[in-house]
Short mmCIF file of C-alpha atoms in Angstrom, two decimals:
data_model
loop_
_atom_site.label_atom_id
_atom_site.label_comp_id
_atom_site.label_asym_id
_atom_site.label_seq_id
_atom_site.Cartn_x
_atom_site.Cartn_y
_atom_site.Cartn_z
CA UNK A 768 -32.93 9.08 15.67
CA UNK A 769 -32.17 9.14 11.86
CA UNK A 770 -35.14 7.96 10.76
CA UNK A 771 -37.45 11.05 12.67
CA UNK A 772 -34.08 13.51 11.60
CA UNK A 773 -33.20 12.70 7.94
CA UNK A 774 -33.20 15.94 7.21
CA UNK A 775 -30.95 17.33 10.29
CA UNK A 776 -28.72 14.30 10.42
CA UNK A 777 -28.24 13.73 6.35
CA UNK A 778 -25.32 16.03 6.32
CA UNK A 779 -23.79 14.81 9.02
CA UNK A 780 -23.72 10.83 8.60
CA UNK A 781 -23.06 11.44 4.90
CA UNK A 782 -21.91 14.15 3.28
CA UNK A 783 -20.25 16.69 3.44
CA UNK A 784 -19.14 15.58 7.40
CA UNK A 785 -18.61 11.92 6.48
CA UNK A 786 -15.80 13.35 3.78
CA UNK A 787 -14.00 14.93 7.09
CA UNK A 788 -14.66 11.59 9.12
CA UNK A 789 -12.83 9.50 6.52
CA UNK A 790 -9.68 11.73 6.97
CA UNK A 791 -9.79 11.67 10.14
CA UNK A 792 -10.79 7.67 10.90
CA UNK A 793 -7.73 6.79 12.29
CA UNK A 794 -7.23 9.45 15.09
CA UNK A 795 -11.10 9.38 15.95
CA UNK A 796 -11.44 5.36 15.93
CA UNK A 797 -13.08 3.58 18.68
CA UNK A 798 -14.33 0.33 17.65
CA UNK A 799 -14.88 -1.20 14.01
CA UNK A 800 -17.81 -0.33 12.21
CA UNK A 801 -17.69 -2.63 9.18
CA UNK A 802 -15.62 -5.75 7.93
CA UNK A 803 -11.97 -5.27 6.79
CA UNK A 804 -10.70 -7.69 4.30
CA UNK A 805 -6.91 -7.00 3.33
CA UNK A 806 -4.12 -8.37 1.65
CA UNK A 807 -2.62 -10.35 4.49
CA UNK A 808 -6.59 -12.36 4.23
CA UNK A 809 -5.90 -14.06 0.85
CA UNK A 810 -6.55 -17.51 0.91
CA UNK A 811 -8.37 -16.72 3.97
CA UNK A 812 -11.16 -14.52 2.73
CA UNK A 813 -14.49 -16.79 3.35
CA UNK A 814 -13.43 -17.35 6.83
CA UNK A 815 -12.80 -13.63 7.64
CA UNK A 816 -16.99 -12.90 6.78
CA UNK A 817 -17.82 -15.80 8.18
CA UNK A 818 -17.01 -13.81 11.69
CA UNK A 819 -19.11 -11.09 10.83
CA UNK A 820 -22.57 -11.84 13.44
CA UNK A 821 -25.04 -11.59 10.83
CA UNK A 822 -26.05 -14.17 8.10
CA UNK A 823 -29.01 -13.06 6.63
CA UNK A 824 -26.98 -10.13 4.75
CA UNK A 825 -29.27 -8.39 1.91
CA UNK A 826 -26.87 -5.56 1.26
CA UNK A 827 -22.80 -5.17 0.86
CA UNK A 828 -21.32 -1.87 0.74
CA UNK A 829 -17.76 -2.21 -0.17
CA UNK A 830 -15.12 0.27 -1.40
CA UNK A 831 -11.10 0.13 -1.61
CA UNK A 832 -10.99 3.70 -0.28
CA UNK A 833 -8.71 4.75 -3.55
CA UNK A 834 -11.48 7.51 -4.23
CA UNK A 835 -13.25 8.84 -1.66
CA UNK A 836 -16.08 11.40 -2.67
CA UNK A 837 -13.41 14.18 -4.36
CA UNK A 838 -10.77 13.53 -1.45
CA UNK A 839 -8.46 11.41 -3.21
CA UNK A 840 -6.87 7.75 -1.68
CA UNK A 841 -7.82 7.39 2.12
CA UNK A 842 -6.76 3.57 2.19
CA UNK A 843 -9.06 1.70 4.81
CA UNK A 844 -10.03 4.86 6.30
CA UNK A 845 -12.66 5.43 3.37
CA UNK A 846 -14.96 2.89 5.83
CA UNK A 847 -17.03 5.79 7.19
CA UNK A 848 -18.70 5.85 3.49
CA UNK A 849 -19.79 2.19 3.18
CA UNK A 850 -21.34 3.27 6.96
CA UNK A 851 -22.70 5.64 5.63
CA UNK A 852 -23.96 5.00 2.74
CA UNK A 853 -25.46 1.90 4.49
CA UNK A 854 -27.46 4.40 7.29
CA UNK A 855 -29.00 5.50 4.05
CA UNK A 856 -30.55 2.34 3.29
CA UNK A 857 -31.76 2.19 6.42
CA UNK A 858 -33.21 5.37 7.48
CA UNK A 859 -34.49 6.08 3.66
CA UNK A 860 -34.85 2.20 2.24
CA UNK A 861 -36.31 0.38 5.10
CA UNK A 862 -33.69 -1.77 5.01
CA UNK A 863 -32.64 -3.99 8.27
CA UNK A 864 -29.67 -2.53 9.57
CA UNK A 865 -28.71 -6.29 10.49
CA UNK A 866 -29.14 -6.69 6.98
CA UNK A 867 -26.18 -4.52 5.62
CA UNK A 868 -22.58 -5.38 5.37
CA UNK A 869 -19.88 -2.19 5.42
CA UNK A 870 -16.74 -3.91 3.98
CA UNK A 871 -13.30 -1.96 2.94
CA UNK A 872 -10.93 -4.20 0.81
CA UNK A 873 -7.72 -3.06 2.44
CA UNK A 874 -4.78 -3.23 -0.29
CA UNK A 875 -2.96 -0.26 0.79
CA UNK A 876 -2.54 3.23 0.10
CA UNK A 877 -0.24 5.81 -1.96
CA UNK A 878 -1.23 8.59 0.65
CA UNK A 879 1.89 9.25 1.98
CA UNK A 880 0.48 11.40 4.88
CA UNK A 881 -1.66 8.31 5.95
CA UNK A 882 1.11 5.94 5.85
CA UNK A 883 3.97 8.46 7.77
CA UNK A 884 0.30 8.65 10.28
CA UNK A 885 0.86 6.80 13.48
CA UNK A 886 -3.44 6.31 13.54
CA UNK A 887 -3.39 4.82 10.09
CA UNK A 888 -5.82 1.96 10.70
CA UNK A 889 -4.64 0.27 7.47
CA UNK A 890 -1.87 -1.64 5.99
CA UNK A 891 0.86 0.42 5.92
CA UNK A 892 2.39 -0.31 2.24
CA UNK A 893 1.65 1.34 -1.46
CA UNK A 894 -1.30 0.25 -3.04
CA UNK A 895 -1.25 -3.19 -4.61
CA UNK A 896 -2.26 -3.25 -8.49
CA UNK A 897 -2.95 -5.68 -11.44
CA UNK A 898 -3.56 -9.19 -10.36
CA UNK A 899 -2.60 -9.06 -7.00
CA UNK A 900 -5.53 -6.61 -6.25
CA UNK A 901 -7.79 -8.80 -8.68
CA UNK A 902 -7.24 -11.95 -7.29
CA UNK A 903 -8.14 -10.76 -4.08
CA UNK A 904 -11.09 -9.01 -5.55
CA UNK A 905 -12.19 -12.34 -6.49
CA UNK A 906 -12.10 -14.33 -3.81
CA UNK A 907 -13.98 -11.52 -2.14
CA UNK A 908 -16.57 -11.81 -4.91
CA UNK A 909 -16.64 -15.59 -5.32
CA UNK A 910 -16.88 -15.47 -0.77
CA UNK A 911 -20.01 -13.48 -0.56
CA UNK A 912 -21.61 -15.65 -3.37
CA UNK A 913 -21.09 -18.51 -0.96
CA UNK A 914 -22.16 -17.23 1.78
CA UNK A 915 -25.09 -14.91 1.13
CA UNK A 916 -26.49 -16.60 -1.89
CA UNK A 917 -27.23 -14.98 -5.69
CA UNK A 918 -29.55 -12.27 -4.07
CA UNK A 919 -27.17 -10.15 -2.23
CA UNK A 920 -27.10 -6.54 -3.46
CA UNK A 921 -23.32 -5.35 -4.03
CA UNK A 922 -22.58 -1.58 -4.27
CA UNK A 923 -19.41 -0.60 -5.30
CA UNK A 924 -18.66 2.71 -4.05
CA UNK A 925 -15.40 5.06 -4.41
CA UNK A 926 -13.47 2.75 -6.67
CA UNK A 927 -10.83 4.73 -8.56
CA UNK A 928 -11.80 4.98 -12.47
CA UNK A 929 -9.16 2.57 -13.77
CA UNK A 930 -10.78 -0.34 -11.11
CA UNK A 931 -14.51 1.26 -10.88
CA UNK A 932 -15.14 0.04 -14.77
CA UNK A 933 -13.30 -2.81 -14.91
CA UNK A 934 -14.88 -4.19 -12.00
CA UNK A 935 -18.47 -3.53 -13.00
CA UNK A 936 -17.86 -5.26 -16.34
CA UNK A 937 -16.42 -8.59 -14.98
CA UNK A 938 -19.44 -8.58 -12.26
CA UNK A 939 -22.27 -7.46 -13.76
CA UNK A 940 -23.41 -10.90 -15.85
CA UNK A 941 -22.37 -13.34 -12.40
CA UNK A 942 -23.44 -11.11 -9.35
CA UNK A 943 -26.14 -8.35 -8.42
CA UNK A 944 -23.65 -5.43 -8.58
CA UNK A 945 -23.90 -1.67 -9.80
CA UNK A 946 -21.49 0.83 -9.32
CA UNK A 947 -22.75 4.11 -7.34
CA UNK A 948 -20.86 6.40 -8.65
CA UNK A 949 -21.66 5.22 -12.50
CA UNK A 950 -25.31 4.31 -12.16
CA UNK A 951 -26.64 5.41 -8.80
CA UNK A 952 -25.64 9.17 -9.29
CA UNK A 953 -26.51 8.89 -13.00
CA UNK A 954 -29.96 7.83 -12.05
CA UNK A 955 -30.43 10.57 -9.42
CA UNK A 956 -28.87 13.04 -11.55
CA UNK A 957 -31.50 12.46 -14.91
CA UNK A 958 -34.13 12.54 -12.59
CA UNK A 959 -32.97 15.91 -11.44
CA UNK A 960 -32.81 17.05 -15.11
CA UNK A 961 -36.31 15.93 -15.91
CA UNK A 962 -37.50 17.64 -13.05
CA UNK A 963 -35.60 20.79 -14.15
CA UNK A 964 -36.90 20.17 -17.76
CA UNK A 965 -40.60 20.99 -16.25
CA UNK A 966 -39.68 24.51 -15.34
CA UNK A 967 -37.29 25.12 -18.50
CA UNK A 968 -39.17 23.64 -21.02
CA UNK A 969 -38.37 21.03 -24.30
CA UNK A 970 -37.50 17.10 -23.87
CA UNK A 971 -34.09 15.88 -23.27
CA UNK A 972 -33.89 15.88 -26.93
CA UNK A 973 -33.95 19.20 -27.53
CA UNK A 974 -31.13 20.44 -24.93
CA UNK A 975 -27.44 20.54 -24.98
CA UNK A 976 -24.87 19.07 -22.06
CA UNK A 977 -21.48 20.14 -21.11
CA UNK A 978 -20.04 18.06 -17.97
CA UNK A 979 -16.97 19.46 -16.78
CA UNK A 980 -15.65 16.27 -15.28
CA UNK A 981 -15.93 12.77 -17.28
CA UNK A 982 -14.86 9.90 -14.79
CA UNK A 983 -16.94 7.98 -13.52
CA UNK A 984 -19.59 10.05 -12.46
CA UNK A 985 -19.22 12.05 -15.29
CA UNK A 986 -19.67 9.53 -18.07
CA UNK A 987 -21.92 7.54 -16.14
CA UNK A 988 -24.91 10.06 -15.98
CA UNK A 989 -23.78 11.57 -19.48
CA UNK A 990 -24.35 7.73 -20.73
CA UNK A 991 -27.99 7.43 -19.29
CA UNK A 992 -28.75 10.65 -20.29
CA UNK A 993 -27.97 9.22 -23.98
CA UNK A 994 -29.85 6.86 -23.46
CA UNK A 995 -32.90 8.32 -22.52
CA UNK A 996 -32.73 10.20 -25.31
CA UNK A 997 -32.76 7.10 -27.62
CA UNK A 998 -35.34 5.51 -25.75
CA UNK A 999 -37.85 8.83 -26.18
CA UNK A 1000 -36.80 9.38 -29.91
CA UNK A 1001 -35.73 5.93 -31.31
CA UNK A 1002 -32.34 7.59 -32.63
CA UNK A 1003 -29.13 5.34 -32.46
CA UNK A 1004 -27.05 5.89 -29.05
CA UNK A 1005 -24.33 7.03 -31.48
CA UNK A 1006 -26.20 10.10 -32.23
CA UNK A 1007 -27.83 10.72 -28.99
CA UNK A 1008 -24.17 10.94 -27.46
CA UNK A 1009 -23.52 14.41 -30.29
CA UNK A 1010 -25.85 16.00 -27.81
CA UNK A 1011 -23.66 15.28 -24.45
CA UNK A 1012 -20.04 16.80 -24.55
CA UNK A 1013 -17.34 16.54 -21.62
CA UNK A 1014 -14.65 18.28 -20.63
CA UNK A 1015 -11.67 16.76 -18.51
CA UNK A 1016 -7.91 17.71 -17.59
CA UNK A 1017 -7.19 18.48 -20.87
CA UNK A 1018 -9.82 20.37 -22.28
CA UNK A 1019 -13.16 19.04 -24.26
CA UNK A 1020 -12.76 15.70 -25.62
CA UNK A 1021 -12.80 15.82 -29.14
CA UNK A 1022 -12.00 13.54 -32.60
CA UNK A 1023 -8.83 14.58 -32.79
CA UNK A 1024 -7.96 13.36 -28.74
CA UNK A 1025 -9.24 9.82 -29.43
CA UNK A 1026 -5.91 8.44 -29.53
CA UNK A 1027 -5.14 8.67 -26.66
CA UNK A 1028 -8.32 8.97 -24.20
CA UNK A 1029 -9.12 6.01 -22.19
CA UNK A 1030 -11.71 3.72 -23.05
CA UNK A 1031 -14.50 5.04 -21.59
CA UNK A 1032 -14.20 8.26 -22.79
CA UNK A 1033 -13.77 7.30 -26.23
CA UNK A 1034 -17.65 7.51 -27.49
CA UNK A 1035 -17.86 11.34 -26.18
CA UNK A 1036 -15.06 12.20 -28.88
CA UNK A 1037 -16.97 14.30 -31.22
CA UNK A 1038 -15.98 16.49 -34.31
CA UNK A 1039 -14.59 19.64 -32.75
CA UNK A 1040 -11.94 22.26 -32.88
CA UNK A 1041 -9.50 21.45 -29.86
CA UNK A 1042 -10.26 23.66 -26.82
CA UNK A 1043 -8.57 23.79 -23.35
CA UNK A 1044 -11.00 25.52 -20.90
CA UNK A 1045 -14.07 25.32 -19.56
CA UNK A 1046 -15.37 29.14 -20.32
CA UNK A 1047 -13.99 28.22 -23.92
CA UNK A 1048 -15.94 25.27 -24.37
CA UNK A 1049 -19.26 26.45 -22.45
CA UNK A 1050 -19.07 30.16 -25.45
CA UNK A 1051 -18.68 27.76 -28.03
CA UNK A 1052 -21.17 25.10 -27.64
CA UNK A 1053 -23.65 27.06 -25.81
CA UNK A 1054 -24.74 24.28 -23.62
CA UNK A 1055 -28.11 24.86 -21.87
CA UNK A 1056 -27.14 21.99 -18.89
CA UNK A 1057 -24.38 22.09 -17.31
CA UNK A 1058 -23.25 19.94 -15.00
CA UNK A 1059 -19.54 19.25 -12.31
CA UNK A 1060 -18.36 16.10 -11.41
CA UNK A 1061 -14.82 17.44 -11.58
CA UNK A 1062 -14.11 17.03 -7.85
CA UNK A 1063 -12.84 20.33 -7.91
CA UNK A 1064 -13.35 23.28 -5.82
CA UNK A 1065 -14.45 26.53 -7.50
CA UNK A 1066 -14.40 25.59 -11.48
CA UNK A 1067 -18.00 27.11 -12.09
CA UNK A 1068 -16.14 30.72 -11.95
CA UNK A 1069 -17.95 34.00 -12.15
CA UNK A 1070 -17.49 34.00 -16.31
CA UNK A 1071 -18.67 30.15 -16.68
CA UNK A 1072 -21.77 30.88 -14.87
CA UNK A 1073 -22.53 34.75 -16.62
CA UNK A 1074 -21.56 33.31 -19.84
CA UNK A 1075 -24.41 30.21 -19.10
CA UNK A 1076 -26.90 33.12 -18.72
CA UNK A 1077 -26.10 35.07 -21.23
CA UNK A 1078 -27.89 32.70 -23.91
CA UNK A 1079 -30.14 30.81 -21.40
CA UNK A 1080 -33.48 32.38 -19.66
CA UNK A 1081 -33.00 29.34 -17.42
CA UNK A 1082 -29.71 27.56 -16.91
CA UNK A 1083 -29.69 24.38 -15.48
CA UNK A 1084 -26.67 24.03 -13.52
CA UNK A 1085 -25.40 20.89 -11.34
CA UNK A 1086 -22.31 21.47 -9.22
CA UNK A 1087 -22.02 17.80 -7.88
CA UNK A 1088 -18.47 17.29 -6.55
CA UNK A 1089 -18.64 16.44 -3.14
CA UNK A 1090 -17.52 17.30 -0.40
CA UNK A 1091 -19.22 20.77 -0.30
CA UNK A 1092 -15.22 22.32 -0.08
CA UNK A 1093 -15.47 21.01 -3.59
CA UNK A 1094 -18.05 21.90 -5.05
CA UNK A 1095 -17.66 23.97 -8.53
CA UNK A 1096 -19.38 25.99 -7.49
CA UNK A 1097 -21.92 27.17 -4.23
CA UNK A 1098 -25.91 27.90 -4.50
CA UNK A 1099 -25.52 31.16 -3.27
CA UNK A 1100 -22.53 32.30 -6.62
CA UNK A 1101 -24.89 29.98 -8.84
CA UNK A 1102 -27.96 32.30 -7.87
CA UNK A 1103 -26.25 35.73 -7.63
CA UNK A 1104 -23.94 35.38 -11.06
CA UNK A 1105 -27.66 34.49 -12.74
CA UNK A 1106 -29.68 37.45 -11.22
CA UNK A 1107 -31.63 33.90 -9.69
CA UNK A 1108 -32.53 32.35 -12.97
CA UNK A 1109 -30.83 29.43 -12.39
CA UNK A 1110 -32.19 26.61 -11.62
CA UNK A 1111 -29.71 24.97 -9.37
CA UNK A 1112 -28.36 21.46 -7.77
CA UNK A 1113 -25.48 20.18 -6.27
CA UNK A 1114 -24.23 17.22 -4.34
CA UNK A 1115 -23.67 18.75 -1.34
CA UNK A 1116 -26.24 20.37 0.78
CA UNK A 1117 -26.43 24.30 0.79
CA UNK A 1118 -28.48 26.13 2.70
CA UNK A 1119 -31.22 28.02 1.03
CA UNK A 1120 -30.01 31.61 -0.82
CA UNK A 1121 -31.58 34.88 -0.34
CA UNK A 1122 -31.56 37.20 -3.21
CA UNK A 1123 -33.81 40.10 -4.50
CA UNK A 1124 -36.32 39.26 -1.44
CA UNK A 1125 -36.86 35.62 -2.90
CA UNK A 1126 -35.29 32.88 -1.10
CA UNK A 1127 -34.18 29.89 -3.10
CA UNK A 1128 -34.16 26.48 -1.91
CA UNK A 1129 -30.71 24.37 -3.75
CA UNK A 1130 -31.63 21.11 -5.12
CA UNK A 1131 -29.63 18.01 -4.06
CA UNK A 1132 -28.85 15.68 -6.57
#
């Protein structure tokens, strides 16, 4: 039924819907789904997927549910998006569905609505941190080694940043890992902007990028779009990172924050005058891409998106924050605030926008 109604059924077994299922996966459960490995399985953690049916695994999709799409900690109710995600490589991919493995590391939550929940599938405790959560995290790690060989693909998803990079670093030389939300949306996201690039004009090179967002999803793309830029002009990554700036809580990362910005925010410190709003930072550097992974609702405001047009023929603007409730900003404001000379993308679908008797079909990226 997917497969013949990817189109129809995309929104629904992924986002935006699957955002709404994970909130509400403990008072809609009926049977599991995936593989739950918590806390209380430590020690035990090779025997708990040895009861999953399937051995010929080619895919894991695991999360810890701390940050689920721009909802925050859902604890082990962030399953639905390792389902998901795992439809995905089945309906699109080809892959077996046999062959994919849904698995939530259960360590708790600090959603106090979800633990005061009577249908709170999970443990009900605060989150466990530091080496508690990483030795469990390896015994996971060192488990699925065993048992499905070198080959298996592993795809974090919806890690929280402090976990997401650390994670990715320790696996990446000993297992065939990548994170989604660093490298898959990075990937989708530069191909977007080369695709955009055909109808503006001038190489990735020759633009400029404000992200208003720089987490994982953030840095992540703004890091391969660096590094594209390298590869097509030869220029050290050091330079090729002056053309990418991001904003966060705070206001644009600049020299002068470096201090005290966490580590992987660190090489998008440029040289800059200290600013403390989007609208600020967008008038000042001018950008001529601008992309959201802020997770939050309604940040592309009216002036953000005027003041993008006002020195672009063509603004490229990605509101990618998922679900669609937050989104910075919807096709249909990214359209009308641009007299529909944006070109437009978002990670959420939207429906296509009619204005001045031209209808306008939203990317998705």
């Amino acid at each position: 039924l997917l497969i013949d109604n990817v189109e129809e059924l995309l929104p629904i077994v992924y986002t935006p819907t699957v955002g709404e299922a994970c909130q509400k996966y403990g008072s809609i459960f009926r049977q599991p789904q995936g593989l739950y490995v918590s806390l209380r399985d430590k020690g035990k953690v090779l025997e708990v997927l040895r009861n999953w049916p399937h051995r010929n695994i080619e895919v894991i999709c695991v999360t810890d549910g701390e940050r689920i799409l721009g909802l925050g900690d859902l604890g082990s109710q962030g399953m639905g998006i390792p389902v998901g995600k795992l439809a995905l490589y089945t309906a699109l991919g080809g892959v077996r569905p046999s062959a994919c493995l849904p698995v939530t590391i259960d360590v708790g939550t600090n959603n106090e609505n979800l633990l005061n929940d009577e249908f709170y599938i999970g443990l009900r405790q605060k989150r466990a941190t530091g080496e508690e959560y990483h030795e469990l995290m390896e015994e996971f790690m060192a488990a699925v080694k065993q048992i499905y060989g070198e080959k298996v693909l592993i795809q974090f998803e919806d890690f929280a940043n402090h976990n997401a990079f650390d994670l990715l670093a320790k696996y990446r030389k000993s297992h065939l890992v990548f994170n989604d939300d660093i490298q898959g949306t990075a990937s989708v996201v530069l191909a977007g902007v080369l695709a955009a690039l055909k109808e503006v004009g001038g190489t990735l090179a020759e633009h400029t990028y404000l992200f208003l967002g720089a987490g994982e999803a953030g840095t992540g793309i703004a890091e391969l779009i660096a590094l594209e830029i390298s590869k097509q002009t030869k220029a050290p990554m050091e330079e090729c990172r002056k053309k990418v700036w991001l904003v966060d809580s705070k206001g644009l990362i600049v020299e002068s924050r470096k201090n005290s910005l966490q580590s992987f925010k660190k090489p998008w410190a440029h040289e800059h005058e200290p600013l403390t709003t989007l609208y600020d930072a967008v008038q000042s550097i001018k950008p001529t891409v601008l992309i959201g992974t802020s997770g939050v609702g309604r940040t592309f405001t009216k002036e953000v998106v005027e003041a993008m047009a006002s020195f672009n023929e063509r603004p490229i603007i990605f509101s990618l924050s998922n679900p669609t409730s937050h989104s910075e900003c919807t096709a249909e404001e990214a359209y009308n605030w641009t007299q529909g000379r944006a070109i437009f993308a978002s990670g959420s679908p939207f429906d296509p926008v009619e204005y001045d008797g031209k209808t306008f079909v939203p990317g998705q990226a």
